[in-house]
XYZ file of C-alpha atoms in Angstrom:
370
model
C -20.051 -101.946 91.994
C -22.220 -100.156 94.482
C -20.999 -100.803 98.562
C -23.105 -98.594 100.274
C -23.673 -101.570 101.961
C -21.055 -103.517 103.467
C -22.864 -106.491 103.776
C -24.698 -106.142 100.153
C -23.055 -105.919 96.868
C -25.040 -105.012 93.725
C -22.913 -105.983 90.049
C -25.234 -104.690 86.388
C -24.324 -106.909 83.872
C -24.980 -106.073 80.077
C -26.347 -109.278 77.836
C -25.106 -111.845 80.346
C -25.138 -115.266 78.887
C -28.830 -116.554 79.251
C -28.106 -119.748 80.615
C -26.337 -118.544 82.737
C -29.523 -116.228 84.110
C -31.700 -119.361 84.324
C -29.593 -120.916 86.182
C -28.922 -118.036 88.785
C -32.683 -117.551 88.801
C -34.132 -121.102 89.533
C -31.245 -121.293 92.010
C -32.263 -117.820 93.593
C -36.033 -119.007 93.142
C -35.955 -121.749 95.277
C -34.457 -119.692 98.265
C -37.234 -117.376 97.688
C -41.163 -116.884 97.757
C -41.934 -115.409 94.674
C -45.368 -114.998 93.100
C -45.785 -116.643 89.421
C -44.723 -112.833 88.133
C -41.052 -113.819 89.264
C -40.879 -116.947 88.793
C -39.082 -118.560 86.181
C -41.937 -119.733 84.445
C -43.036 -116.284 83.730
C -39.954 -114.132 83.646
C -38.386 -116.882 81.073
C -41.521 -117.082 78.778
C -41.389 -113.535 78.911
C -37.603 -113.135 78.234
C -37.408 -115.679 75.733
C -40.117 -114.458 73.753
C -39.862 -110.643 73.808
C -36.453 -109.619 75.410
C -33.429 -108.691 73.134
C -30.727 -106.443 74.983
C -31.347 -106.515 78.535
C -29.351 -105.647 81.609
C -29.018 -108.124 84.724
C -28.696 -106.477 88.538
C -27.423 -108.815 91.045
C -27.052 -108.527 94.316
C -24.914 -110.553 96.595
C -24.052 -111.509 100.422
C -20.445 -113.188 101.411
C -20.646 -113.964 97.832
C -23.938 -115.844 97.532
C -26.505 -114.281 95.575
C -29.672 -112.840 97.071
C -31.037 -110.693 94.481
C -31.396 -110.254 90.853
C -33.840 -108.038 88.290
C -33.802 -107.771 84.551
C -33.737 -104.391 83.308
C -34.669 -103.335 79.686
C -33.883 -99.824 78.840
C -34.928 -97.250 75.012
C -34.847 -94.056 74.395
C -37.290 -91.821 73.376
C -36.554 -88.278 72.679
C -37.750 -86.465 75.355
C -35.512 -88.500 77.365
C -32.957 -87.991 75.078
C -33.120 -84.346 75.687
C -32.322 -84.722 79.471
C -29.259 -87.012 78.663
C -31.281 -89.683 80.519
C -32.518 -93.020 79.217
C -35.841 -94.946 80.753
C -35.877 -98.218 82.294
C -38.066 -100.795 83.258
C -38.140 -103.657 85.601
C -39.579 -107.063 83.982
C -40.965 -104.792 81.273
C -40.182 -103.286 77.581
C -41.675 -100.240 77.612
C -44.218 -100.293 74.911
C -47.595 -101.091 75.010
C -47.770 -103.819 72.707
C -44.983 -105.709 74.123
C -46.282 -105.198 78.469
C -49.506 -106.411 77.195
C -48.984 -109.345 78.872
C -48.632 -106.892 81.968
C -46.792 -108.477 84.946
C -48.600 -107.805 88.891
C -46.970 -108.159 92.092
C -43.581 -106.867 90.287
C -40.392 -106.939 92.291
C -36.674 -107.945 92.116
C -36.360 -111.628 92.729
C -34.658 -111.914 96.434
C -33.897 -114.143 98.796
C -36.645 -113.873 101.892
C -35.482 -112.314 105.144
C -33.808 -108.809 103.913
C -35.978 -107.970 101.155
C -36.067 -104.324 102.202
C -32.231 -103.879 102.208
C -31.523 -105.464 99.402
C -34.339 -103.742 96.987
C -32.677 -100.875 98.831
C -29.309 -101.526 96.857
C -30.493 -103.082 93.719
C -32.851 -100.084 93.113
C -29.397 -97.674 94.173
C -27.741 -99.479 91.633
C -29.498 -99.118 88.858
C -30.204 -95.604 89.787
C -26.652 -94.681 89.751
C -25.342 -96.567 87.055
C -27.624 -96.967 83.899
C -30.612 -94.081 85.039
C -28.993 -91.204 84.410
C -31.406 -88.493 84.293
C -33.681 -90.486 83.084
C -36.461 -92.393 84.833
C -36.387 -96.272 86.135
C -40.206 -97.902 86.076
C -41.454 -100.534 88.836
C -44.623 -102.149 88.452
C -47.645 -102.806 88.658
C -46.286 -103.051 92.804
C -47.086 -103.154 95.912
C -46.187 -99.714 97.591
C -43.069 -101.183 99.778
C -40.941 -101.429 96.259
C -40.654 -97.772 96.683
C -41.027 -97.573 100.317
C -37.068 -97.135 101.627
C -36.548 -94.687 98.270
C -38.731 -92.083 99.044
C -35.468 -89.780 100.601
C -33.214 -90.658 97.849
C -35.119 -89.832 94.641
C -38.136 -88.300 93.136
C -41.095 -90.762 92.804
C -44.136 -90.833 91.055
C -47.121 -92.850 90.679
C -48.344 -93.284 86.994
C -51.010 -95.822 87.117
C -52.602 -97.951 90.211
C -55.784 -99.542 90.716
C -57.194 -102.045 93.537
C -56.793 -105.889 93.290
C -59.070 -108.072 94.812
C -58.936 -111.226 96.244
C -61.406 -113.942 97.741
C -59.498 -115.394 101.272
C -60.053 -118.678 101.187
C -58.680 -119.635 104.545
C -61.116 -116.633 105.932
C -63.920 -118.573 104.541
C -62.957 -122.030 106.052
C -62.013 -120.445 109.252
C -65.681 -118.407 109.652
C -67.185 -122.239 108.339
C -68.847 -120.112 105.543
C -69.657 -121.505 102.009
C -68.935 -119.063 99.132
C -72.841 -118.841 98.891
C -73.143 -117.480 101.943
C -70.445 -115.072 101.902
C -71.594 -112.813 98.949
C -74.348 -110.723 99.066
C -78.332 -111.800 98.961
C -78.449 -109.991 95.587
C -75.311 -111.571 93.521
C -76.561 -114.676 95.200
C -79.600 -114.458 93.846
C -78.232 -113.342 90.100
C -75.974 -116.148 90.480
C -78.423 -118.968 91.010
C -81.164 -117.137 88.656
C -78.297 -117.599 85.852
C -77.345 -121.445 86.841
C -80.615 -122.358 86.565
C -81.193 -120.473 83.300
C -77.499 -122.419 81.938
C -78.981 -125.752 83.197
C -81.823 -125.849 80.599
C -78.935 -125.972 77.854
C -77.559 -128.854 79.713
C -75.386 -129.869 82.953
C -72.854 -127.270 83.379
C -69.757 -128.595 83.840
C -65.986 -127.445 83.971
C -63.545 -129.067 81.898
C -59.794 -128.363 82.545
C -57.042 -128.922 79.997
C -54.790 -131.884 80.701
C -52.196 -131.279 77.826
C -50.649 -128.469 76.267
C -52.140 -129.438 72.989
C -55.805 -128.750 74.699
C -54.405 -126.032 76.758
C -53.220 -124.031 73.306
C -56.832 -125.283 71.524
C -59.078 -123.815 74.539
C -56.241 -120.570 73.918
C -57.632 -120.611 70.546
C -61.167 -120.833 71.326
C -61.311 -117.989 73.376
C -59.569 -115.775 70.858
C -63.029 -114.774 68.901
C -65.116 -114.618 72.065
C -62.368 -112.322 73.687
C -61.793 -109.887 70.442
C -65.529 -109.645 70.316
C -65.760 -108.112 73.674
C -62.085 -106.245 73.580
C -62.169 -105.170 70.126
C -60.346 -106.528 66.758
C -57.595 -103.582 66.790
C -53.784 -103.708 68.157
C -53.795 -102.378 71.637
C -57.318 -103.618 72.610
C -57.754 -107.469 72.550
C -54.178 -109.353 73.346
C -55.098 -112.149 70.862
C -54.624 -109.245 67.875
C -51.245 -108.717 69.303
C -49.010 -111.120 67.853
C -46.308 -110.430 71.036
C -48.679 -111.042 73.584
C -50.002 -114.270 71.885
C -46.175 -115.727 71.294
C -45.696 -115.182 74.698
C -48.586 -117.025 75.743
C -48.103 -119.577 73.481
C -44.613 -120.089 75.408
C -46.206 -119.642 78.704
C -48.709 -122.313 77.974
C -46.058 -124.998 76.539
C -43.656 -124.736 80.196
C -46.242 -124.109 82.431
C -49.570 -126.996 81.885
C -46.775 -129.821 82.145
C -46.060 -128.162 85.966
C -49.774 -127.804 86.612
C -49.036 -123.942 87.164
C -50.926 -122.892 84.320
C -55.170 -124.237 83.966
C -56.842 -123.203 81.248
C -60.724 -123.801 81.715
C -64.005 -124.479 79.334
C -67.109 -123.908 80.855
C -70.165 -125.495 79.597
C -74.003 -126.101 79.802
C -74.780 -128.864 77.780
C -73.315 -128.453 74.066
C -73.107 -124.594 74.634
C -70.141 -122.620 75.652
C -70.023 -120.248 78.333
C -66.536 -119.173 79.038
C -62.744 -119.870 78.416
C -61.176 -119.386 81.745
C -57.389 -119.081 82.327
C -55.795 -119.264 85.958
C -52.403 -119.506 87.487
C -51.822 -122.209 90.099
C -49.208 -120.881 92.343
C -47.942 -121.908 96.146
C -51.448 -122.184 96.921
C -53.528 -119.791 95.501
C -55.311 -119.476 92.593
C -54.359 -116.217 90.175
C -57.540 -115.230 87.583
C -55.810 -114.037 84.647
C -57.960 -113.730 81.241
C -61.912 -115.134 80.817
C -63.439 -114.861 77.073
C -67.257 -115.570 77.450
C -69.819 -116.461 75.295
C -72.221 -113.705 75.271
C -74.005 -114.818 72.451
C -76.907 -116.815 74.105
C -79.419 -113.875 74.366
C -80.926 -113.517 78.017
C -79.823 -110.753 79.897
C -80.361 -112.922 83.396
C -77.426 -114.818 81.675
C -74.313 -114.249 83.668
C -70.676 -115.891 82.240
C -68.528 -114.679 84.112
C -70.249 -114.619 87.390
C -71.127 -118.197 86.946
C -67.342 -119.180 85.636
C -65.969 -117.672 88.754
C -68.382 -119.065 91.157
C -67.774 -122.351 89.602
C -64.132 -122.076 90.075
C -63.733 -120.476 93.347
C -65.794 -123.452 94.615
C -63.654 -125.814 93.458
C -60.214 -123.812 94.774
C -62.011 -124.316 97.955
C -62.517 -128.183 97.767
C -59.124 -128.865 96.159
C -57.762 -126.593 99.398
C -56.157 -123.835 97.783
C -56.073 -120.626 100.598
C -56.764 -117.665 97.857
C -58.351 -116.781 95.017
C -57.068 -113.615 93.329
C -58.557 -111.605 90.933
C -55.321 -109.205 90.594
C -55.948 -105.284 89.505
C -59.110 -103.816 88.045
C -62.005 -102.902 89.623
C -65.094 -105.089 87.220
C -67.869 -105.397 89.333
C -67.410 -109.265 89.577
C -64.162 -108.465 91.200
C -65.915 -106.552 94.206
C -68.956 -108.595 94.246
C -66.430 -111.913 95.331
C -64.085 -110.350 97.181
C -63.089 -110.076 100.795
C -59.834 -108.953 100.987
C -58.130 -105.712 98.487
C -54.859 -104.054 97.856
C -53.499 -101.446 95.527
C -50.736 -101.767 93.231
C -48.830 -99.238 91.793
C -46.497 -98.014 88.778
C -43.900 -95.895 90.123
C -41.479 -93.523 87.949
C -38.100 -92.760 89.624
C -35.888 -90.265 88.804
C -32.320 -89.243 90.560
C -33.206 -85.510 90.710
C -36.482 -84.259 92.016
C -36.102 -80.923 90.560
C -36.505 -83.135 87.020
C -39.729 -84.474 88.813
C -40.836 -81.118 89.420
C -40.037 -79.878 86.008
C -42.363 -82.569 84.557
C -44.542 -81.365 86.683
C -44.931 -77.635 85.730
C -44.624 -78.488 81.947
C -48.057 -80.866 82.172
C -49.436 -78.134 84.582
C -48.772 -75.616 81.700
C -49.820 -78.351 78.737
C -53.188 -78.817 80.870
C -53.520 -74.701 81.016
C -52.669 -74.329 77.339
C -55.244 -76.759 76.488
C -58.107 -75.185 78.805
C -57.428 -71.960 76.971
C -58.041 -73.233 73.331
């Protein structure tokens, strides 16, 4: 048990019962603010669909709990040679298995001391399962490694900008999304509706059961591995993992109304399969497949799908319309608000950090001289 804190105690738990997490989250959940990434919904597709041993960190106040994080740890060997395992938060590791790839990642804690109790959680895990080997957060905001920066040695692997369309912004300035983007996408926009229109009326159809959600899933599968590629590692729907876990996301979440899959059409034709989260007021984008097969390059899918649904997050009142990480011209062309998110390595020692360090500064040298 790690006291640092007197008011904060962190307890790592090996295999707890399950129910038993489910429980302690939705509890914990409800006291919290999360973003669909830790919620329930997500975290339990994704740990009853991919997760076998796992580690639990909870953190507690006067005996309530306030915190909690599922860690998954392997070993690879050049961890193996430190005497130091890797772990990840709300991840496996691999690539096939974080296709799915979780945003906005975080421990799950109650709102109000956020900072302290990361703080702990984070020292926990550090201490007691780490090692000398590395603990993985992300993809995160920068503040989930904000108060470690003194302890340990961190590194950013991966981050990219997410963008976001502020709904509220555009209600406040009494702006329609027409008039917020530029005179040029405007103009693509319209020059593609009207192009669309001579199939038919375009219209957006949203599944009301999971048994249409999982057959607009299926539709976009050949549209999606046309544009992503057909091999493991490029389109998710080759990846058996990342499909299951869909599949289970799909099942809990269209019953709730937190999970709208979308078909887009003009007339008979298909334009785009559209999947969004619906989340505490804001819309998350998180996969489009579109038809690309209709041959006029004026034809814009997934301009068009996005306009179309951004328009109607603004009549049905929702306050934001994220696009989350990746920087697609679509993305930039909508947006008017950005971020950056992060995957952070930690280690206990720095002097490990720096090691790593010298050895790819030597691989990159070794390679320039061949």
């Amino acid at each position: 048990m790690n006291r640092q804190n007197n008011a904060i105690d962190c307890e790592l738990y090996f295999c707890p019962d399950r129910e038993w997490l489910q429980q302690a989250w939705t509890e914990l959940e409800a006291r919290s603010e999360p973003n669909i990434f830790l919620s329930w919904l997500w975290i339990g597709s994704w740990f009853n669909s991919l997760v076998g041993d796992y580690y639990v960190v909870e953190a507690k106040i006067n005996n309530e709990v306030v915190g909690l994080g599922v860690i998954i740890t392997r070993t690879d060997s050049y961890y193996r040679f430190f005497r130091g395992v890797p772990c990840y938060l709300h991840r496996i590791g691999d690539e096939l298995s974080d296709q799915a790839w979780i945003e906005y990642n975080d421990f799950l804690m109650v709102k109000g001391q956020e900072d302290s109790i990361r703080h702990e959680m984070i020292t926990t895990v550090m201490q007691e399962i780490v090692g000398n080997g590395k603990f993985i957060v992300g993809a995160s905001h920068s503040e989930v490694t904000a108060t470690m920066l003194d302890n340990y040695g961190i590194e950013s692997i991966w981050e990219s900008y997410t963008y976001q369309i502020d709904l509220e912004l555009l209600r406040d300035q009494n702006k329609t999304l027409s008039e917020a983007i530029s005179r040029s996408a405007r103009y693509q926009i319209m020059r593609s509706i009207r192009l669309y229109q001579e199939y038919g009326e375009l219209k957006v159809s949203t599944a009301d059961s999971v048994e249409e959600a999982l057959a607009y899933f299926e539709m976009a599968k050949p549209m999606h591995i046309q544009r992503w590629g057909d091999q493991l590692g490029q389109s998710g729907f080759c990846n058996p993992q990342f499909t299951r876990f869909h599949e289970m996301l799909i099942r809990s979440g269209v019953p709730l109304g937190h999970v709208r899959l979308h078909k887009i059409t003009a007339g008979n034709e298909l334009i785009s399969i559209m999947y969004n989260f619906h989340w505490h007021g804001r819309v998350t984008f998180y996969l489009s497949a579109l038809n690309y097969d209709l041959f006029d390059k004026h034809l814009k899918p997934g301009m068009v799908s996005h306009f179309m649904l951004i328009n109607m997050a603004m009549e049905q009142g929702f306050s934001r319309y994220d696009f989350m990480a990746g920087t697609a011209r679509y993305k930039r062309t909508f947006a008017n608000s950005t971020s950056s998110l992060y995957v952070y390595e930690m280690r206990k020692s720095k002097s490990l950090l720096a090691l790593k360090n010298k050895l790819r500064y030597v691989k990159h040298q070794l390679s320039e001289w061949r």
